[in-house]
PDB file of C-alpha atoms in Angstrom:
ATOM      1  CA  MET H   1      94.889  83.273  93.238  1.00 45.00           C
ATOM      2  CA  ARG H   2      92.210  80.733  92.492  1.00 46.00           C
ATOM      3  CA  ALA H   3      91.037  82.324  89.270  1.00 47.00           C
ATOM      4  CA  ASN H   4      90.041  80.708  86.032  1.00 55.00           C
ATOM      5  CA  LYS H   5      91.582  81.797  82.724  1.00 64.00           C
ATOM      6  CA  HIS H   6      88.736  84.245  82.024  1.00 61.00           C
ATOM      7  CA  LYS H   7      89.230  86.024  85.355  1.00 61.00           C
ATOM      8  CA  ALA H   8      92.988  86.115  84.867  1.00 67.00           C
ATOM      9  CA  ALA H   9      92.560  87.623  81.375  1.00 72.00           C
ATOM     10  CA  ALA H  10      90.127  90.267  82.685  1.00 71.00           C
ATOM     11  CA  LEU H  11      92.485  91.121  85.530  1.00 73.00           C
ATOM     12  CA  LYS H  12      95.432  91.382  83.151  1.00 76.00           C
ATOM     13  CA  SER H  13      93.452  93.748  80.904  1.00 80.00           C
ATOM     14  CA  ARG H  14      92.560  96.076  83.815  1.00 84.00           C
ATOM     15  CA  PHE H  15      96.125  95.813  85.099  1.00 88.00           C
ATOM     16  CA  LEU H  16      97.722  96.732  81.752  1.00 91.00           C
ATOM     17  CA  ASN H  17      95.596  99.868  81.453  1.00 90.00           C
ATOM     18  CA  LEU H  18      97.595 101.328  84.355  1.00 91.00           C
ATOM     19  CA  PHE H  19     100.766 101.631  82.241  1.00 95.00           C
ATOM     20  CA  PHE H  20     102.198 103.689  79.411  1.00 95.00           C
ATOM     21  CA  PRO H  21     102.570 101.856  76.055  1.00 95.00           C
ATOM     22  CA  TYR H  22     106.327 101.220  76.465  1.00 95.00           C
ATOM     23  CA  GLN H  23     105.710  99.779  79.945  1.00 95.00           C
ATOM     24  CA  ARG H  24     102.902  97.540  78.617  1.00 94.00           C
ATOM     25  CA  GLU H  25     105.254  96.291  75.906  1.00 94.00           C
ATOM     26  CA  TRP H  26     107.778  95.339  78.605  1.00 94.00           C
ATOM     27  CA  LEU H  27     105.125  93.560  80.673  1.00 93.00           C
ATOM     28  CA  LEU H  28     103.807  91.605  77.683  1.00 91.00           C
ATOM     29  CA  ASP H  29     107.271  90.517  76.553  1.00 92.00           C
ATOM     30  CA  GLY H  30     107.499  86.895  77.648  1.00 88.00           C
ATOM     31  CA  GLN H  31     111.149  86.389  76.722  1.00 92.00           C
ATOM     32  CA  GLN H  32     113.343  84.531  79.180  1.00 90.00           C
ATOM     33  CA  PHE H  33     115.899  87.348  79.194  1.00 93.00           C
ATOM     34  CA  LYS H  34     115.031  91.047  78.951  1.00 93.00           C
ATOM     35  CA  ILE H  35     117.321  94.061  79.080  1.00 91.00           C
ATOM     36  CA  GLY H  36     115.749  97.476  79.470  1.00 88.00           C
ATOM     37  CA  LEU H  37     117.580 100.589  78.356  1.00 88.00           C
ATOM     38  CA  TRP H  38     115.277 103.344  79.562  1.00 91.00           C
ATOM     39  CA  ALA H  39     115.822 106.974  80.475  1.00 92.00           C
ATOM     40  CA  ARG H  40     115.991 107.967  84.146  1.00 91.00           C
ATOM     41  CA  GLN H  41     112.727 108.158  86.097  1.00 93.00           C
ATOM     42  CA  THR H  42     110.613 106.410  83.437  1.00 95.00           C
ATOM     43  CA  GLY H  43     109.279 103.626  85.646  1.00 94.00           C
ATOM     44  CA  LYS H  44     111.763 100.769  85.326  1.00 94.00           C
ATOM     45  CA  ASP H  45     111.489  99.611  88.956  1.00 95.00           C
ATOM     46  CA  TYR H  46     107.772 100.448  88.973  1.00 95.00           C
ATOM     47  CA  THR H  47     107.153  98.218  85.952  1.00 96.00           C
ATOM     48  CA  CYS H  48     109.443  95.367  87.030  1.00 96.00           C
ATOM     49  CA  ALA H  49     107.882  95.336  90.506  1.00 97.00           C
ATOM     50  CA  ALA H  50     104.432  95.185  88.902  1.00 96.00           C
ATOM     51  CA  GLU H  51     105.519  92.259  86.723  1.00 95.00           C
ATOM     52  CA  ALA H  52     106.832  90.349  89.732  1.00 96.00           C
ATOM     53  CA  ALA H  53     103.716  91.019  91.836  1.00 96.00           C
ATOM     54  CA  MET H  54     101.319  90.015  89.052  1.00 92.00           C
ATOM     55  CA  ASP H  55     103.272  86.863  88.260  1.00 93.00           C
ATOM     56  CA  CYS H  56     103.367  85.831  91.916  1.00 94.00           C
ATOM     57  CA  MET H  57      99.657  86.464  92.420  1.00 90.00           C
ATOM     58  CA  ILE H  58      98.569  84.512  89.342  1.00 86.00           C
ATOM     59  CA  HIS H  59     101.058  81.636  89.373  1.00 90.00           C
ATOM     60  CA  PRO H  60     101.742  79.466  92.427  1.00 93.00           C
ATOM     61  CA  ARG H  61     105.257  78.815  93.726  1.00 96.00           C
ATOM     62  CA  LYS H  62     106.967  81.549  91.688  1.00 96.00           C
ATOM     63  CA  HIS H  63     110.042  83.222  93.141  1.00 97.00           C
ATOM     64  CA  TRP H  64     111.405  86.600  92.138  1.00 97.00           C
ATOM     65  CA  LEU H  65     114.695  88.027  93.415  1.00 97.00           C
ATOM     66  CA  ILE H  66     115.339  91.761  93.414  1.00 96.00           C
ATOM     67  CA  LEU H  67     119.101  92.283  93.394  1.00 95.00           C
ATOM     68  CA  ALA H  68     120.738  95.676  93.835  1.00 94.00           C
ATOM     69  CA  CYS H  69     124.173  97.005  94.761  1.00 92.00           C
ATOM     70  CA  GLY H  70     122.942  97.472  98.314  1.00 90.00           C
ATOM     71  CA  GLU H  71     120.042  96.149 100.342  1.00 89.00           C
ATOM     72  CA  ARG H  72     118.480  99.623 100.579  1.00 92.00           C
ATOM     73  CA  GLN H  73     117.970  99.890  96.800  1.00 93.00           C
ATOM     74  CA  GLY H  74     116.519  96.372  96.612  1.00 94.00           C
ATOM     75  CA  VAL H  75     114.101  97.100  99.451  1.00 95.00           C
ATOM     76  CA  GLU H  76     112.898 100.236  97.614  1.00 96.00           C
ATOM     77  CA  THR H  77     111.874  98.072  94.660  1.00 96.00           C
ATOM     78  CA  LEU H  78     110.309  95.537  97.038  1.00 97.00           C
ATOM     79  CA  LEU H  79     108.175  98.343  98.499  1.00 97.00           C
ATOM     80  CA  LYS H  80     106.910  99.065  94.980  1.00 97.00           C
ATOM     81  CA  ALA H  81     106.060  95.362  94.579  1.00 97.00           C
ATOM     82  CA  GLY H  82     104.062  95.526  97.813  1.00 97.00           C
ATOM     83  CA  GLU H  83     102.168  98.556  96.511  1.00 96.00           C
ATOM     84  CA  TRP H  84     101.421  96.624  93.331  1.00 95.00           C
ATOM     85  CA  ALA H  85     100.221  93.586  95.250  1.00 95.00           C
ATOM     86  CA  ARG H  86      97.704  95.809  97.069  1.00 94.00           C
ATOM     87  CA  LYS H  87      96.604  97.484  93.792  1.00 92.00           C
ATOM     88  CA  ILE H  88      96.173  94.144  92.042  1.00 90.00           C
ATOM     89  CA  ASP H  89      94.248  92.765  95.009  1.00 87.00           C
ATOM     90  CA  ALA H  90      91.892  95.775  94.747  1.00 87.00           C
ATOM     91  CA  LEU H  91      91.304  94.955  91.053  1.00 84.00           C
ATOM     92  CA  ILE H  92      89.782  91.613  92.091  1.00 77.00           C
ATOM     93  CA  PRO H  93      86.459  92.604  93.659  1.00 71.00           C
ATOM     94  CA  ASP H  94      85.163  89.150  94.591  1.00 72.00           C
ATOM     95  CA  GLU H  95      88.398  87.563  95.731  1.00 72.00           C
ATOM     96  CA  THR H  96      91.238  88.475  98.047  1.00 73.00           C
ATOM     97  CA  VAL H  97      94.828  87.455  97.604  1.00 78.00           C
ATOM     98  CA  ASP H  98      96.550  87.065 100.942  1.00 90.00           C
ATOM     99  CA  PHE H  99     100.195  88.002 101.284  1.00 95.00           C
ATOM    100  CA  GLN H 100     102.539  88.953 104.083  1.00 96.00           C
ATOM    101  CA  GLU H 101     105.260  91.562 103.869  1.00 97.00           C
ATOM    102  CA  SER H 102     108.498  91.704 105.835  1.00 97.00           C
ATOM    103  CA  CYS H 103     111.482  94.026 105.434  1.00 95.00           C
ATOM    104  CA  THR H 104     113.055  91.907 102.701  1.00 96.00           C
ATOM    105  CA  GLU H 105     110.315  89.608 101.380  1.00 98.00           C
ATOM    106  CA  ILE H 106     106.686  89.353 100.291  1.00 98.00           C
ATOM    107  CA  ARG H 107     105.118  85.889 100.703  1.00 98.00           C
ATOM    108  CA  PHE H 108     101.891  85.016  98.909  1.00 96.00           C
ATOM    109  CA  GLU H 109      99.355  82.419 100.056  1.00 95.00           C
ATOM    110  CA  ASN H 110      99.981  80.369  96.904  1.00 93.00           C
ATOM    111  CA  GLY H 111     103.636  79.788  97.820  1.00 96.00           C
ATOM    112  CA  SER H 112     105.049  82.547  95.598  1.00 97.00           C
ATOM    113  CA  ARG H 113     107.434  85.156  96.963  1.00 97.00           C
ATOM    114  CA  ILE H 114     109.466  88.222  96.099  1.00 98.00           C
ATOM    115  CA  THR H 115     112.792  88.635  97.904  1.00 97.00           C
ATOM    116  CA  ALA H 116     115.128  91.671  97.974  1.00 96.00           C
ATOM    117  CA  LEU H 117     118.842  91.032  98.499  1.00 94.00           C
ATOM    118  CA  PRO H 118     122.129  92.850  97.986  1.00 92.00           C
ATOM    119  CA  ALA H 119     123.894  91.476  94.913  1.00 89.00           C
ATOM    120  CA  LEU H 120     126.713  89.729  96.737  1.00 89.00           C
ATOM    121  CA  ALA H 121     127.842  86.229  95.823  1.00 85.00           C
ATOM    122  CA  GLU H 122     127.306  84.963  99.363  1.00 86.00           C
ATOM    123  CA  THR H 123     123.703  86.266  99.526  1.00 84.00           C
ATOM    124  CA  VAL H 124     122.421  85.136  96.117  1.00 86.00           C
ATOM    125  CA  ARG H 125     124.120  81.775  95.706  1.00 87.00           C
ATOM    126  CA  GLY H 126     121.735  78.816  95.519  1.00 88.00           C
ATOM    127  CA  TYR H 127     118.519  80.575  94.480  1.00 89.00           C
ATOM    128  CA  SER H 128     116.428  79.459  91.510  1.00 91.00           C
ATOM    129  CA  ALA H 129     114.300  82.456  90.656  1.00 95.00           C
ATOM    130  CA  ASN H 130     113.350  85.177  88.210  1.00 95.00           C
ATOM    131  CA  VAL H 131     115.788  88.040  88.739  1.00 95.00           C
ATOM    132  CA  ILE H 132     115.376  91.814  88.640  1.00 95.00           C
ATOM    133  CA  LEU H 133     118.728  93.636  88.603  1.00 93.00           C
ATOM    134  CA  THR H 134     118.266  97.232  89.706  1.00 90.00           C
ATOM    135  CA  GLU H 135     120.473 100.230  90.388  1.00 80.00           C
ATOM    136  CA  PHE H 136     123.644  98.887  88.777  1.00 79.00           C
TER     137      PHE H 136
END
Protein backbone atom coordinates (compact mmCIF):
# COMPACT_ATOMS: atom_id res chain seq x y z
CA MET A 1 0.00 0.00 0.00
CA ARG A 2 1.50 3.29 -1.04
CA ALA A 3 0.02 5.32 1.79
CA ASN A 4 1.58 8.05 3.84
CA LYS A 5 1.54 7.93 7.65
CA HIS A 6 -1.65 10.02 7.84
CA LYS A 7 -3.55 7.64 5.55
CA ALA A 8 -2.24 4.62 7.44
CA ALA A 9 -3.34 6.15 10.77
CA ALA A 10 -6.82 6.94 9.40
CA LEU A 11 -7.14 3.43 8.01
CA LYS A 12 -6.03 1.91 11.30
CA SER A 13 -8.63 3.98 13.17
CA ARG A 14 -11.48 2.82 10.88
CA PHE A 15 -10.14 -0.73 11.03
CA LEU A 16 -9.99 -0.84 14.85
CA ASN A 17 -13.61 0.28 15.14
CA LEU A 18 -14.63 -3.11 13.73
CA PHE A 19 -13.51 -4.95 16.89
CA PHE A 20 -14.55 -5.45 20.49
CA PRO A 21 -12.29 -3.78 23.11
CA TYR A 22 -10.42 -7.00 24.01
CA GLN A 23 -9.75 -7.65 20.31
CA ARG A 24 -8.50 -4.07 19.82
CA GLU A 25 -6.17 -4.53 22.78
CA TRP A 26 -4.74 -7.64 21.10
CA LEU A 27 -4.29 -5.83 17.78
CA LEU A 28 -2.57 -2.85 19.40
CA ASP A 29 -0.19 -5.01 21.42
CA GLY A 30 3.11 -4.74 19.57
CA GLN A 31 4.99 -7.31 21.65
CA GLN A 32 7.17 -9.79 19.81
CA PHE A 33 5.47 -12.72 21.53
CA LYS A 34 1.77 -12.85 22.40
CA ILE A 35 -0.23 -15.66 23.97
CA GLY A 36 -4.00 -15.40 23.94
CA LEU A 37 -6.09 -17.29 26.46
CA TRP A 38 -9.61 -16.60 25.25
CA ALA A 39 -12.90 -18.43 25.63
CA ARG A 40 -14.23 -20.48 22.71
CA GLN A 41 -15.81 -18.62 19.79
CA THR A 42 -14.60 -15.16 20.87
CA GLY A 43 -12.78 -14.28 17.66
CA LYS A 44 -9.21 -15.50 18.12
CA ASP A 45 -8.70 -16.58 14.50
CA TYR A 46 -10.80 -13.64 13.29
CA THR A 47 -8.56 -11.17 15.13
CA CYS A 48 -5.25 -12.85 14.28
CA ALA A 49 -6.22 -13.07 10.60
CA ALA A 50 -7.10 -9.36 10.67
CA GLU A 51 -3.72 -8.54 12.23
CA ALA A 52 -1.87 -10.50 9.55
CA ALA A 53 -3.86 -8.96 6.68
CA MET A 54 -3.43 -5.40 7.96
CA ASP A 55 0.28 -5.88 8.56
CA CYS A 56 0.81 -7.32 5.09
CA MET A 57 -1.16 -4.55 3.40
CA ILE A 58 0.66 -1.72 5.18
CA HIS A 59 4.20 -3.10 5.33
CA PRO A 60 6.06 -4.48 2.31
CA ARG A 61 7.74 -7.89 2.33
CA LYS A 62 6.08 -9.16 5.51
CA HIS A 63 5.43 -12.88 5.85
CA TRP A 64 2.91 -14.49 8.16
CA LEU A 65 2.60 -18.25 8.67
CA ILE A 66 -0.63 -19.79 9.92
CA LEU A 67 0.22 -23.13 11.51
CA ALA A 68 -2.40 -25.62 12.65
CA CYS A 69 -2.53 -29.32 13.50
CA GLY A 70 -3.85 -29.99 10.01
CA GLU A 71 -3.92 -28.07 6.76
CA ARG A 72 -7.72 -27.76 6.88
CA GLN A 73 -7.66 -25.71 10.10
CA GLY A 74 -4.89 -23.45 8.77
CA VAL A 75 -6.79 -22.85 5.53
CA GLU A 76 -9.89 -21.83 7.54
CA THR A 77 -7.87 -19.06 9.18
CA LEU A 78 -6.38 -18.12 5.80
CA LEU A 79 -9.92 -17.69 4.45
CA LYS A 80 -10.59 -15.23 7.27
CA ALA A 81 -7.41 -13.34 6.31
CA GLY A 82 -8.68 -13.13 2.73
CA GLU A 83 -11.99 -11.73 3.98
CA TRP A 84 -10.06 -9.16 5.99
CA ALA A 85 -7.92 -8.19 3.02
CA ARG A 86 -11.10 -7.44 1.04
CA LYS A 87 -12.63 -5.48 3.97
CA ILE A 88 -9.46 -3.44 4.46
CA ASP A 89 -9.25 -2.76 0.73
CA ALA A 90 -12.83 -1.43 0.87
CA LEU A 91 -11.81 0.94 3.70
CA ILE A 92 -9.39 2.66 1.30
CA PRO A 93 -11.69 4.54 -1.09
CA ASP A 94 -9.06 6.14 -3.33
CA GLU A 95 -6.59 3.29 -3.53
CA THR A 96 -6.73 -0.42 -4.25
CA VAL A 97 -4.45 -3.01 -2.77
CA ASP A 98 -3.91 -5.88 -5.17
CA PHE A 99 -3.53 -9.39 -3.83
CA GLN A 100 -3.93 -12.90 -5.16
CA GLU A 101 -5.36 -15.82 -3.23
CA SER A 102 -4.59 -19.50 -3.70
CA CYS A 103 -5.64 -22.48 -1.58
CA THR A 104 -2.77 -22.04 0.87
CA GLU A 105 -1.44 -18.50 0.38
CA ILE A 106 -2.35 -14.84 -0.11
CA ARG A 107 0.25 -12.77 -2.00
CA PHE A 108 0.14 -8.98 -1.88
CA GLU A 109 1.50 -6.64 -4.56
CA ASN A 110 4.03 -5.22 -2.08
CA GLY A 111 5.74 -8.60 -1.65
CA SER A 112 3.97 -9.54 1.59
CA ARG A 113 2.23 -12.88 1.99
CA ILE A 114 0.22 -15.04 4.35
CA THR A 115 0.79 -18.80 4.13
CA ALA A 116 -1.21 -21.63 5.78
CA LEU A 117 0.63 -24.86 6.56
CA PRO A 118 0.18 -27.92 8.75
CA ALA A 119 2.47 -27.69 11.78
CA LEU A 120 4.86 -30.45 10.77
CA ALA A 121 8.62 -30.08 11.07
CA GLU A 122 9.15 -30.87 7.39
CA THR A 123 6.64 -28.21 6.22
CA VAL A 124 7.67 -25.29 8.45
CA ARG A 125 11.44 -25.67 8.56
CA GLY A 126 13.36 -22.76 7.02
CA TYR A 127 10.72 -20.02 7.19
CA SER A 128 11.39 -16.60 8.72
CA ALA A 129 7.97 -15.20 9.47
CA ASN A 130 5.43 -14.01 12.00
CA VAL A 131 3.57 -17.09 13.23
CA ILE A 132 -0.06 -17.69 14.17
CA LEU A 133 -0.55 -21.02 15.97
CA THR A 134 -4.19 -22.07 15.78
CA GLU A 135 -6.27 -25.06 16.82
CA PHE A 136 -3.70 -26.69 19.10
